[in-house]
Coordinates of C-alpha atoms and ligand atoms in Angstrom, one line a residue:
M25 CA -20.0 -35.2 4.4
P26 CA -19.1 -31.5 4.4
T27 CA -15.8 -30.5 6.1
Y28 CA -15.0 -27.3 7.8
P29 CA -11.2 -27.0 7.8
H30 CA -11.1 -23.4 9.1
I31 CA -13.4 -24.2 11.9
D32 CA -11.4 -27.4 12.8
R33 CA -8.3 -25.3 12.9
Y34 CA -10.2 -22.8 15.1
Y35 CA -11.1 -25.6 17.7
E36 CA -7.4 -26.7 17.7
D37 CA -6.1 -23.2 18.2
L38 CA -8.7 -22.4 20.9
N39 CA -7.9 -25.6 22.9
R40 CA -4.2 -24.9 22.7
L41 CA -4.6 -21.3 23.9
I42 CA -6.9 -22.3 26.8
E43 CA -4.5 -25.1 27.7
F44 CA -1.4 -22.9 27.7
G45 CA -3.0 -19.6 28.7
G46 CA -5.1 -21.1 31.4
S47 CA -8.4 -19.3 30.7
G48 CA -11.1 -18.4 28.3
N49 CA -10.3 -14.7 28.8
E50 CA -11.0 -12.7 25.7
L51 CA -7.5 -11.4 25.2
N52 CA -6.1 -14.9 25.6
I53 CA -8.3 -16.6 23.1
R54 CA -9.3 -13.9 20.7
S55 CA -6.6 -14.7 18.1
A56 CA -8.1 -18.2 17.4
F57 CA -11.3 -16.8 16.0
Q58 CA -9.5 -14.0 14.3
T59 CA -7.4 -16.6 12.3
C60 CA -10.6 -18.4 11.4
L61 CA -12.5 -15.4 10.3
D62 CA -9.5 -14.2 8.4
A63 CA -9.4 -17.5 6.5
Y64 CA -13.1 -17.1 5.5
C65 CA -12.4 -13.5 4.4
R66 CA -9.5 -14.6 2.2
G67 CA -11.5 -17.4 0.6
H68 CA -14.6 -15.2 0.0
R69 CA -15.4 -14.3 -3.7
E70 CA -15.0 -10.6 -2.9
R71 CA -11.5 -11.2 -1.3
F72 CA -12.4 -9.4 1.9
V73 CA -9.7 -8.3 4.4
L74 CA -10.1 -8.5 8.1
V75 CA -8.5 -5.5 9.8
P76 CA -7.9 -5.8 13.5
E77 CA -8.7 -3.0 15.9
L78 CA -9.6 -0.3 13.4
P79 CA -11.3 2.7 15.2
G80 CA -14.9 3.0 13.9
P81 CA -18.3 4.3 15.0
G82 CA -18.8 3.9 18.7
G83 CA -15.3 2.4 19.5
V84 CA -12.7 0.0 18.3
P85 CA -14.2 -3.4 17.4
D86 CA -11.9 -6.4 17.4
G87 CA -12.1 -6.7 13.7
T88 CA -13.5 -4.8 10.7
I89 CA -14.2 -6.6 7.4
K90 CA -13.2 -4.4 4.4
D91 CA -13.8 -4.9 0.7
S92 CA -11.6 -3.8 -2.2
L93 CA -13.1 -0.3 -2.1
R94 CA -12.0 -0.1 1.5
M95 CA -15.6 0.1 2.6
A96 CA -16.5 -1.6 5.9
R97 CA -18.7 -4.6 5.3
G98 CA -19.1 -5.9 8.8
Y99 CA -17.6 -5.9 12.3
W100 CA -16.6 -8.6 14.8
E101 CA -16.4 -8.3 18.6
A102 CA -15.0 -10.9 20.9
K103 CA -16.1 -11.2 24.6
D104 CA -15.0 -13.1 27.7
T105 CA -16.6 -16.5 28.5
D106 CA -17.3 -15.1 32.0
D107 CA -19.3 -12.2 30.6
D108 CA -23.0 -12.3 29.9
L109 CA -22.9 -12.0 26.1
D110 CA -26.3 -10.4 25.7
D111 CA -25.5 -7.8 28.3
E112 CA -22.3 -7.0 26.6
I113 CA -24.0 -6.6 23.3
Q114 CA -26.4 -4.1 24.7
K115 CA -23.6 -2.2 26.3
K116 CA -21.8 -1.9 23.0
F117 CA -24.9 -0.7 21.2
A118 CA -25.5 1.9 23.9
R119 CA -22.0 3.2 23.2
G120 CA -22.8 3.6 19.5
Y121 CA -21.5 0.4 17.9
P122 CA -22.8 -0.2 14.4
Q123 CA -25.9 -2.5 14.2
D124 CA -26.0 -3.1 10.5
N125 CA -23.8 -6.2 10.3
I126 CA -21.9 -7.3 13.5
L127 CA -20.8 -10.6 14.9
F128 CA -20.4 -11.1 18.6
E129 CA -18.9 -14.2 20.1
D130 CA -17.5 -15.5 23.3
S131 CA -16.1 -18.8 21.9
R132 CA -19.3 -20.6 23.0
I133 CA -22.1 -18.6 21.5
A134 CA -22.0 -16.5 18.4
V135 CA -24.7 -13.8 17.8
L136 CA -25.1 -12.1 14.4
V137 CA -26.9 -8.8 14.4
Q138 CA -28.0 -7.5 11.0
N139 CA -30.1 -4.4 10.3
R140 CA -30.6 -3.9 14.1
E141 CA -32.0 -7.3 14.7
V142 CA -30.6 -10.7 15.8
A143 CA -30.3 -12.6 12.5
M144 CA -28.7 -15.7 13.9
R145 CA -27.6 -17.2 17.2
V146 CA -25.5 -20.4 17.2
D147 CA -23.7 -22.8 19.4
M148 CA -20.1 -22.4 18.3
T149 CA -19.2 -26.0 19.1
R150 CA -21.4 -27.1 16.1
P151 CA -19.2 -26.6 13.1
S152 CA -22.0 -26.6 10.5
E153 CA -23.9 -23.8 12.3
L154 CA -20.8 -21.7 12.9
D155 CA -19.9 -22.1 9.2
R156 CA -23.4 -21.0 8.2
L157 CA -23.3 -18.0 10.5
I158 CA -19.9 -16.8 9.2
R159 CA -21.1 -17.1 5.6
H160 CA -24.3 -15.2 6.3
F161 CA -22.2 -12.6 8.0
L162 CA -19.8 -12.2 5.0
D163 CA -22.5 -12.4 2.3
Y164 CA -24.6 -9.6 3.8
E165 CA -25.0 -6.5 1.5
L166 CA -25.2 -3.3 3.6
P167 CA -27.7 -0.8 2.3
N168 CA -24.9 1.7 1.5
I169 CA -23.1 -0.9 -0.6
E170 CA -26.2 -1.7 -2.5
E171 CA -26.7 2.0 -3.0
F172 CA -23.1 2.3 -4.2
R173 CA -23.4 -0.6 -6.7
A174 CA -26.7 0.7 -8.0
A175 CA -25.1 4.1 -8.5
Q176 CA -22.2 2.6 -10.3
E177 CA -24.6 0.8 -12.7
Q178 CA -26.6 4.0 -13.1
F179 CA -23.3 5.9 -13.8
K180 CA -22.4 3.5 -16.6
A181 CA -25.9 3.8 -18.1
D182 CA -26.0 7.6 -17.9
L183 CA -22.5 8.5 -18.8
P184 CA -22.9 8.2 -22.6
A185 CA -25.8 10.7 -22.7
V186 CA -24.0 13.1 -20.3
L187 CA -20.8 12.9 -22.4
Q188 CA -22.7 13.6 -25.6
N189 CA -24.3 16.6 -24.0
L190 CA -20.9 17.8 -22.7
R191 CA -19.2 17.3 -26.0
Q192 CA -21.9 19.4 -27.7
T193 CA -21.5 22.2 -25.1
V194 CA -17.7 22.2 -25.8
E195 CA -18.3 22.2 -29.5
T196 CA -20.6 25.2 -29.2
A197 CA -17.9 27.0 -27.2
E198 CA -15.3 26.1 -29.8
A199 CA -17.4 27.6 -32.6
R200 CA -18.8 30.7 -30.8
N201 CA -17.0 31.6 -27.6
P202 CA -13.9 33.9 -28.2
D203 CA -12.7 33.5 -24.6
Y204 CA -12.8 29.8 -24.9
Q205 CA -11.0 29.9 -28.3
V206 CA -8.1 32.0 -26.9
A207 CA -7.8 29.9 -23.7
T208 CA -7.9 26.6 -25.6
A209 CA -5.4 27.7 -28.2
D210 CA -2.9 28.7 -25.5
F211 CA -3.4 25.5 -23.6
L212 CA -3.0 23.4 -26.8
D213 CA 0.3 25.2 -27.4
L214 CA 1.5 24.4 -24.0
C215 CA 0.4 20.7 -24.3
R216 CA 2.3 20.3 -27.6
Q217 CA 5.4 21.6 -26.0
S218 CA 5.3 19.6 -22.8
I219 CA 3.1 16.5 -23.4
G220 CA 4.1 15.8 -27.0
P221 CA 3.9 17.3 -30.5
A222 CA 1.1 15.0 -31.5
V223 CA -1.4 16.4 -29.0
T224 CA -4.6 17.4 -31.0
P225 CA -7.5 19.7 -30.1
E226 CA -9.5 16.5 -29.6
D227 CA -7.0 15.4 -26.9
V228 CA -7.4 18.8 -25.1
R229 CA -11.2 18.3 -25.3
E230 CA -10.9 14.9 -23.7
M231 CA -8.7 16.3 -20.9
L232 CA -11.3 19.0 -20.3
L233 CA -14.1 16.5 -20.2
Q234 CA -12.3 14.2 -17.7
H235 CA -11.4 17.2 -15.6
I236 CA -15.0 18.3 -15.5
L237 CA -16.3 14.9 -14.7
T238 CA -13.8 14.0 -12.0
E239 CA -13.7 17.4 -10.2
D240 CA -16.6 16.4 -8.1
I241 CA -15.1 13.1 -7.1
F242 CA -12.1 14.9 -5.6
L243 CA -14.2 17.4 -3.9
R244 CA -16.4 14.7 -2.3
V245 CA -13.6 12.2 -1.4
F246 CA -11.0 14.6 -0.2
S247 CA -13.0 17.8 0.4
E248 CA -10.2 19.2 -1.7
D249 CA -10.9 22.2 -3.8
Q250 CA -7.5 23.7 -3.1
F251 CA -5.9 21.1 -5.4
H252 CA -7.8 22.3 -8.4
R253 CA -6.7 25.9 -7.7
E254 CA -3.0 25.0 -7.2
N255 CA -2.0 22.1 -9.4
N256 CA -0.5 23.6 -12.5
I257 CA -2.5 21.5 -15.0
A258 CA -5.8 21.5 -13.0
S259 CA -5.7 25.3 -12.7
Q260 CA -5.3 25.6 -16.5
L261 CA -8.2 23.3 -17.2
S262 CA -10.3 25.1 -14.6
K263 CA -9.7 28.3 -16.4
L264 CA -10.7 26.8 -19.6
E265 CA -13.8 25.4 -18.0
E266 CA -14.7 28.8 -16.5
T267 CA -14.9 30.3 -20.0
F268 CA -18.0 28.3 -20.9
F269 CA -19.1 25.9 -18.2
T270 CA -20.8 27.5 -15.3
G271 CA -24.1 28.0 -13.7
D272 CA -27.1 26.5 -15.5
A273 CA -25.0 24.8 -18.2
R274 CA -23.0 23.0 -15.5
R275 CA -26.0 22.1 -13.4
E276 CA -28.0 20.7 -16.3
T277 CA -25.2 18.6 -17.7
I278 CA -23.8 17.2 -14.5
D279 CA -27.2 16.7 -12.7
R280 CA -27.6 13.2 -14.0
L281 CA -24.5 12.0 -12.4
L282 CA -25.3 13.4 -9.0
T283 CA -26.4 10.0 -7.7
Y284 CA -23.0 8.5 -8.5
Y285 CA -21.1 11.4 -7.0
G286 CA -23.4 11.4 -3.9
A287 CA -22.8 7.6 -3.4
I288 CA -19.1 8.1 -3.8
G289 CA -19.2 11.0 -1.3
R290 CA -21.2 8.9 1.3
A291 CA -19.0 5.9 0.9
A292 CA -15.9 8.1 1.3
Y293 CA -17.4 9.8 4.3
D294 CA -17.4 6.4 6.1
I295 CA -13.7 6.1 5.5
S296 CA -12.1 8.4 8.0
D297 CA -8.5 7.5 7.4
F298 CA -6.7 9.4 4.5
A299 CA -4.6 6.4 3.5
E300 CA -7.7 4.4 3.1
K301 CA -9.3 7.1 1.0
Q302 CA -6.3 6.9 -1.3
K303 CA -7.0 3.2 -1.8
F304 CA -10.6 3.9 -2.4
L305 CA -9.7 6.4 -5.1
K306 CA -7.4 3.8 -6.7
A307 CA -10.4 1.6 -7.2
I308 CA -12.5 4.4 -8.5
Y309 CA -9.7 5.2 -11.0
E310 CA -10.2 1.9 -12.8
D311 CA -13.9 1.9 -12.4
F312 CA -14.4 5.4 -13.7
Y313 CA -12.0 5.1 -16.6
K314 CA -13.5 1.9 -17.9
A315 CA -16.9 3.4 -18.0
Y316 CA -15.7 6.7 -19.4
N317 CA -13.6 5.3 -22.3
P318 CA -13.1 1.5 -22.4
A319 CA -10.9 1.6 -25.5
A320 CA -8.6 4.2 -24.0
A321 CA -8.6 2.3 -20.6
D322 CA -7.4 -0.7 -22.5
R323 CA -4.8 1.1 -24.7
L324 CA -3.4 3.0 -21.7
G325 CA -3.5 0.0 -19.4
V326 CA -5.6 1.6 -16.8
V327 CA -5.3 -0.8 -13.9
Y328 CA -3.7 -0.1 -10.5
T329 CA -0.8 -2.2 -9.3
P330 CA -1.3 -4.1 -6.0
N331 CA 1.0 -2.8 -3.3
E332 CA 2.6 -6.2 -2.7
V333 CA 3.8 -6.2 -6.3
V334 CA 5.2 -2.7 -6.0
D335 CA 6.9 -3.4 -2.7
F336 CA 8.5 -6.6 -4.2
I337 CA 9.9 -4.6 -7.2
I338 CA 11.3 -1.8 -5.0
R339 CA 13.0 -4.3 -2.7
G340 CA 14.2 -6.4 -5.6
V341 CA 15.7 -3.3 -7.4
D342 CA 17.5 -2.2 -4.2
Y343 CA 19.0 -5.6 -3.8
L344 CA 20.2 -5.8 -7.4
L345 CA 21.5 -2.2 -7.3
R346 CA 23.7 -3.2 -4.4
K347 CA 24.7 -6.5 -5.9
H348 CA 25.7 -5.2 -9.3
F349 CA 26.6 -1.6 -8.8
G350 CA 27.4 -1.2 -5.1
R351 CA 24.7 1.4 -4.7
T352 CA 21.3 1.7 -3.1
L353 CA 18.1 3.5 -4.1
A354 CA 18.7 5.9 -1.2
D355 CA 22.2 6.9 -2.5
D356 CA 22.9 10.3 -4.0
H357 CA 22.6 10.5 -7.8
V358 CA 20.6 7.4 -8.1
Q359 CA 17.8 9.0 -10.2
I360 CA 14.5 6.9 -10.3
L361 CA 11.7 7.3 -12.8
D362 CA 8.2 5.7 -13.1
P363 CA 7.3 6.5 -16.7
A364 CA 3.6 5.3 -16.4
T365 CA 2.8 6.2 -12.9
G366 CA -1.0 5.8 -12.8
T367 CA -2.1 6.6 -9.3
G368 CA 1.5 6.9 -8.2
T369 CA 1.9 3.7 -6.2
F370 CA 5.6 3.2 -7.0
V371 CA 6.4 6.7 -5.8
T372 CA 4.3 6.5 -2.7
S373 CA 5.9 3.1 -1.8
L374 CA 9.4 4.6 -2.4
I375 CA 8.5 7.4 0.0
E376 CA 7.6 4.8 2.6
Y377 CA 10.7 2.7 1.9
L378 CA 13.5 5.2 1.8
P379 CA 15.4 6.1 5.0
E380 CA 14.1 9.3 6.6
D381 CA 17.3 11.2 6.4
R382 CA 17.6 10.6 2.7
L383 CA 13.9 11.3 1.8
E384 CA 13.8 15.0 1.3
R385 CA 16.6 15.1 -1.2
K386 CA 15.3 12.1 -3.1
Y387 CA 11.8 13.6 -3.2
R388 CA 12.9 17.0 -4.4
H389 CA 15.5 15.9 -6.9
E390 CA 15.8 12.2 -7.6
I391 CA 12.4 10.7 -7.9
H392 CA 10.4 11.3 -11.1
A393 CA 7.1 10.2 -12.5
N394 CA 5.1 10.6 -15.7
E395 CA 1.4 10.2 -16.5
V396 CA -0.6 11.0 -19.7
A397 CA -4.2 10.7 -18.5
I398 CA -5.7 13.5 -16.4
L399 CA -7.6 11.5 -13.7
P400 CA -4.6 9.2 -12.7
Y401 CA -2.3 12.3 -12.9
Y402 CA -4.5 14.1 -10.3
I403 CA -4.7 11.1 -8.1
A404 CA -1.0 10.5 -8.3
N405 CA -0.3 14.1 -7.3
L406 CA -2.6 14.0 -4.3
N407 CA -1.3 10.5 -3.2
I408 CA 2.3 11.3 -3.5
E409 CA 2.1 14.7 -1.6
Y410 CA -0.1 13.2 1.1
T411 CA 2.2 10.2 1.6
Y412 CA 5.2 12.6 2.0
K413 CA 3.3 14.6 4.5
E414 CA 2.3 11.5 6.5
R415 CA 5.9 10.3 6.6
T416 CA 7.6 13.6 7.5
G417 CA 4.8 15.7 9.1
R418 CA 5.4 18.5 6.5
Y419 CA 3.6 19.3 3.2
L420 CA 6.0 19.7 0.3
E421 CA 4.9 20.1 -3.3
F422 CA 6.2 17.1 -5.4
P423 CA 8.0 19.0 -8.2
N424 CA 8.8 16.0 -10.4
L425 CA 5.4 14.7 -11.6
C426 CA 5.0 15.4 -15.3
F427 CA 1.8 15.4 -17.3
V428 CA 3.5 14.0 -20.4
D429 CA 3.4 11.2 -23.0
T430 CA 6.5 9.4 -22.0
L431 CA 6.9 7.7 -25.4
D432 CA 6.7 11.0 -27.3
N433 CA 9.2 12.6 -25.0
M434 CA 12.6 12.1 -26.7
G435 CA 13.8 15.5 -25.5
W436 CA 16.4 13.9 -23.2
Q437 CA 18.5 13.0 -26.2
Q438 CA 19.2 16.7 -26.9
A439 CA 19.2 17.6 -23.2
G440 CA 21.9 15.0 -22.4
A441 CA 23.9 16.3 -25.3
T442 CA 23.8 20.0 -24.5
G443 CA 23.6 19.8 -20.7
G444 CA 22.8 23.0 -18.8
A445 CA 20.0 23.8 -16.4
V446 CA 16.5 24.7 -17.5
Q447 CA 15.4 28.3 -17.0
R448 CA 12.4 28.4 -14.8
Q449 CA 11.2 31.8 -15.9
G450 CA 10.4 33.2 -19.3
T451 CA 11.4 30.1 -21.2
L452 CA 8.2 30.1 -23.2
D453 CA 6.1 33.0 -24.3
L454 CA 2.7 31.6 -23.7
G455 CA 1.0 34.6 -22.1
A456 CA -1.1 33.6 -19.1
V457 CA -0.5 29.9 -19.6
S458 CA 1.7 28.3 -16.9
V459 CA 4.9 26.8 -18.1
E460 CA 5.4 24.7 -14.9
N461 CA 4.8 21.4 -16.5
W462 CA 7.0 22.1 -19.5
V463 CA 9.8 23.1 -17.2
R464 CA 9.3 19.9 -15.2
V465 CA 9.7 17.8 -18.3
Q466 CA 12.9 19.6 -19.4
E467 CA 14.3 19.2 -15.9
Q468 CA 13.6 15.5 -16.0
N469 CA 15.2 15.3 -19.4
E470 CA 18.4 16.7 -17.9
K471 CA 18.7 13.9 -15.4
P472 CA 20.8 10.8 -16.0
I473 CA 18.2 8.1 -15.0
S474 CA 19.6 4.9 -13.5
V475 CA 16.4 3.2 -12.3
I476 CA 13.2 2.9 -14.3
I477 CA 10.4 1.1 -12.5
G478 CA 6.7 0.8 -13.1
N479 CA 3.8 -1.0 -14.6
P480 CA 3.5 0.2 -18.2
P481 CA 0.4 -0.7 -20.3
Y482 CA 0.5 -4.0 -22.1
N483 CA -2.9 -4.2 -23.8
D484 CA -3.5 -7.6 -22.4
S485 CA -7.1 -7.9 -23.5
Q486 CA -6.4 -7.0 -27.1
T487 CA -6.4 -10.0 -29.3
N488 CA -5.8 -8.2 -32.5
W489 CA -4.6 -4.7 -31.7
N490 CA -4.1 -3.8 -35.3
E491 CA -7.7 -3.8 -36.0
F492 CA -9.3 -3.1 -32.6
N493 CA -8.4 0.0 -30.6
P494 CA -5.3 0.6 -32.6
N495 CA -2.5 2.3 -30.7
R496 CA -1.5 5.8 -31.8
P497 CA 1.8 6.0 -33.8
Y498 CA 5.1 6.8 -32.1
P499 CA 7.4 7.4 -35.0
E500 CA 10.7 7.9 -33.1
I501 CA 10.3 4.9 -30.7
D502 CA 8.9 2.7 -33.5
R503 CA 12.0 3.5 -35.6
R504 CA 14.2 2.4 -32.7
I505 CA 12.1 -0.9 -32.5
R506 CA 12.7 -1.4 -36.2
E507 CA 16.4 -0.8 -35.9
T508 CA 16.8 -3.1 -33.0
Y509 CA 14.2 -5.7 -32.0
I510 CA 12.9 -6.2 -35.6
S511 CA 16.2 -6.1 -37.4
R512 CA 17.6 -8.7 -35.0
S513 CA 14.6 -11.0 -34.9
N514 CA 13.3 -13.5 -37.3
A515 CA 9.9 -13.4 -35.6
Q516 CA 6.7 -11.9 -37.1
K517 CA 7.3 -8.2 -37.5
T518 CA 3.8 -6.6 -37.1
H519 CA 3.4 -7.5 -33.5
Q520 CA 6.4 -5.7 -32.2
Y521 CA 4.8 -2.2 -31.9
D522 CA 2.7 -2.7 -28.9
M523 CA 2.7 -0.4 -25.9
Y524 CA 4.7 -2.7 -23.7
K525 CA 7.6 -3.1 -26.1
R526 CA 7.6 0.6 -26.8
F527 CA 8.0 1.2 -23.1
L528 CA 10.8 -1.4 -22.9
R529 CA 12.6 0.2 -25.9
W530 CA 12.1 3.7 -24.5
A531 CA 13.4 2.7 -21.1
S532 CA 16.4 0.9 -22.5
D533 CA 17.4 4.0 -24.5
R534 CA 16.6 6.4 -21.6
L535 CA 18.7 4.6 -19.0
D536 CA 22.1 6.0 -18.3
D537 CA 25.1 3.8 -18.9
D538 CA 24.4 1.7 -15.8
G539 CA 21.1 0.9 -14.3
I540 CA 18.1 -1.3 -13.9
I541 CA 14.6 -1.5 -15.5
A542 CA 12.0 -3.3 -13.4
F543 CA 8.6 -3.5 -15.0
V544 CA 5.5 -5.6 -14.2
T545 CA 5.1 -7.9 -17.2
N546 CA 3.0 -10.6 -18.6
R547 CA 4.8 -13.8 -19.5
A548 CA 3.2 -14.3 -22.9
Y549 CA 5.7 -12.4 -25.0
L550 CA 8.7 -13.9 -23.2
R551 CA 7.5 -17.4 -24.1
S552 CA 6.1 -16.9 -27.6
S553 CA 8.1 -16.8 -30.8
T554 CA 7.1 -13.2 -31.6
G555 CA 9.3 -12.0 -28.7
R556 CA 12.3 -14.0 -29.9
W557 CA 15.3 -11.9 -30.7
V558 CA 18.4 -13.3 -32.3
Ligands
LIG10 C1 -0.9 -0.1 -15.4 S1 -1.2 1.6 -15.1 C2 -0.1 2.0 -13.8 C3 -0.6 1.6 -12.5 C4 0.1 2.3 -11.3 N1 1.4 1.6 -11.0 C5 -0.8 2.3 -10.2 O1 -0.8 1.4 -9.3 O2 -1.7 3.1 -10.2 C6 -0.5 2.3 -16.5 C7 -0.6 3.9 -16.5 O3 0.3 4.4 -17.5 C8 -0.4 5.5 -18.2 N2 0.2 5.6 -19.5 C9 -0.1 4.8 -20.6 N3 0.6 5.2 -21.7 C10 1.4 6.3 -21.2 C11 2.3 7.1 -21.9 N4 2.6 7.0 -23.2 N5 2.9 8.1 -21.2 C12 2.7 8.2 -19.8 N6 1.8 7.5 -19.2 C13 1.1 6.5 -19.9 C14 -1.8 5.1 -18.2 O4 -2.7 6.3 -18.3 C15 -2.0 4.4 -16.8 O5 -2.4 5.2 -15.8

């Protein structure tokens, strides 16, 4: 016989609330159904979240069901037992409540309206019927979700052809367009100085392609064209783009992706809250990158880190800093770095965590972040600056986000040895090309870092990384791995040069005398013999 544990619990809670609260008044009993619905959401294959009292179209329903993209999937509204439920439903619709997927209940009767029609009406005292209604409610696919999914699939199917077209357009510009040739040579120079000496013309081409392909997403999600004018990397890439990719060329190439951008724009339009848009963008980050370049997504570890994990690490580090060094994250001179920042989650959580009176100093001088792929770099920039503005009420540029390959950046060895401030003006003679990013990297290199936190890539899905999607070489850091992990280990040698161990080695060397490294990790290498060091 089927059992309905969430519903049994609901009946128990409901009886207790009525017994102690003395009535079936909505406010008195609402939490019982909320707990029940929440349990169904958590157990649903799409891991929905029930958000109470979120303002939406027509008012503030008692609950909104959200999916991982932060899109609203359904609404729940509780009513008094004394009210006439059908009258109340009509009143809500007259006020503009959504009618695509909404559940009304008064603890006796539950009514499910889908696509403007009553889809089910059940007696709530019958557990099997109530269970069926809730499942029907949660499984319903809204037309905009269907559209979004279809657009995602279409995007994956269309992207290879669009990319091929785009690559050809860039190759033609490389061969025949003098403006492009000059601009790209300047930009490559700057990248080699600030991102790493190994940057190739192909890398620049990839950055440009990602920039072109993601520009529209930012415009549609954030209505943000200022960002591309003002961010030091985005403005350089926009200049490069303007030398060859305008008007018809642009329209013809990008046209095929318009369905995807349109669906993203419409989905984002339904999300009014900026913080929710940030989360939406985090999900798009993984989705886009895996379709754009699955091998690079794997090599770079393009997955976002759940906020709960990030918060745990931040609190844990603060506790350990106090315990072992008598300091806190908020203290002066505790320099913090996220070397693989992705969408910037560690930095945004720090901004929310630090005490208000310490925040500005930390933000300006003592929190640092690096990212090597253009899309997450843009997202991180927007997220970090927005979170700061939310917290303080003031916009302040985040001056410590670097577009750099962390593992290639060994400049801190010399910087530490020579000391001295970096000159902001005239350090490089790169003509029109901005030196801002280069200066940022040098400034970071000057800082004695005492906390390194983050979620570096660990190529989890690669079973044989030597043959499939090989990682690019990092001679300096690999030499350090040879000198330390390998020379002191009797384990198999070839498996030591993965991205995760490189980050661990880099961070261990980068840390000042005292400090803490806190990385998200898989357990495999800790348990296996390859990770055994003697
Ligand atoms: C697991 S994700 C970080 C997720 C991040 N905490 C978030 O929630 O968005 C790892 C990130 O590190 C970046 N990355 C990988 N290798 C890097 C390198 N050598 N230097 C800088 N960033 C790198 C990747 O592009 C990716 O965005």
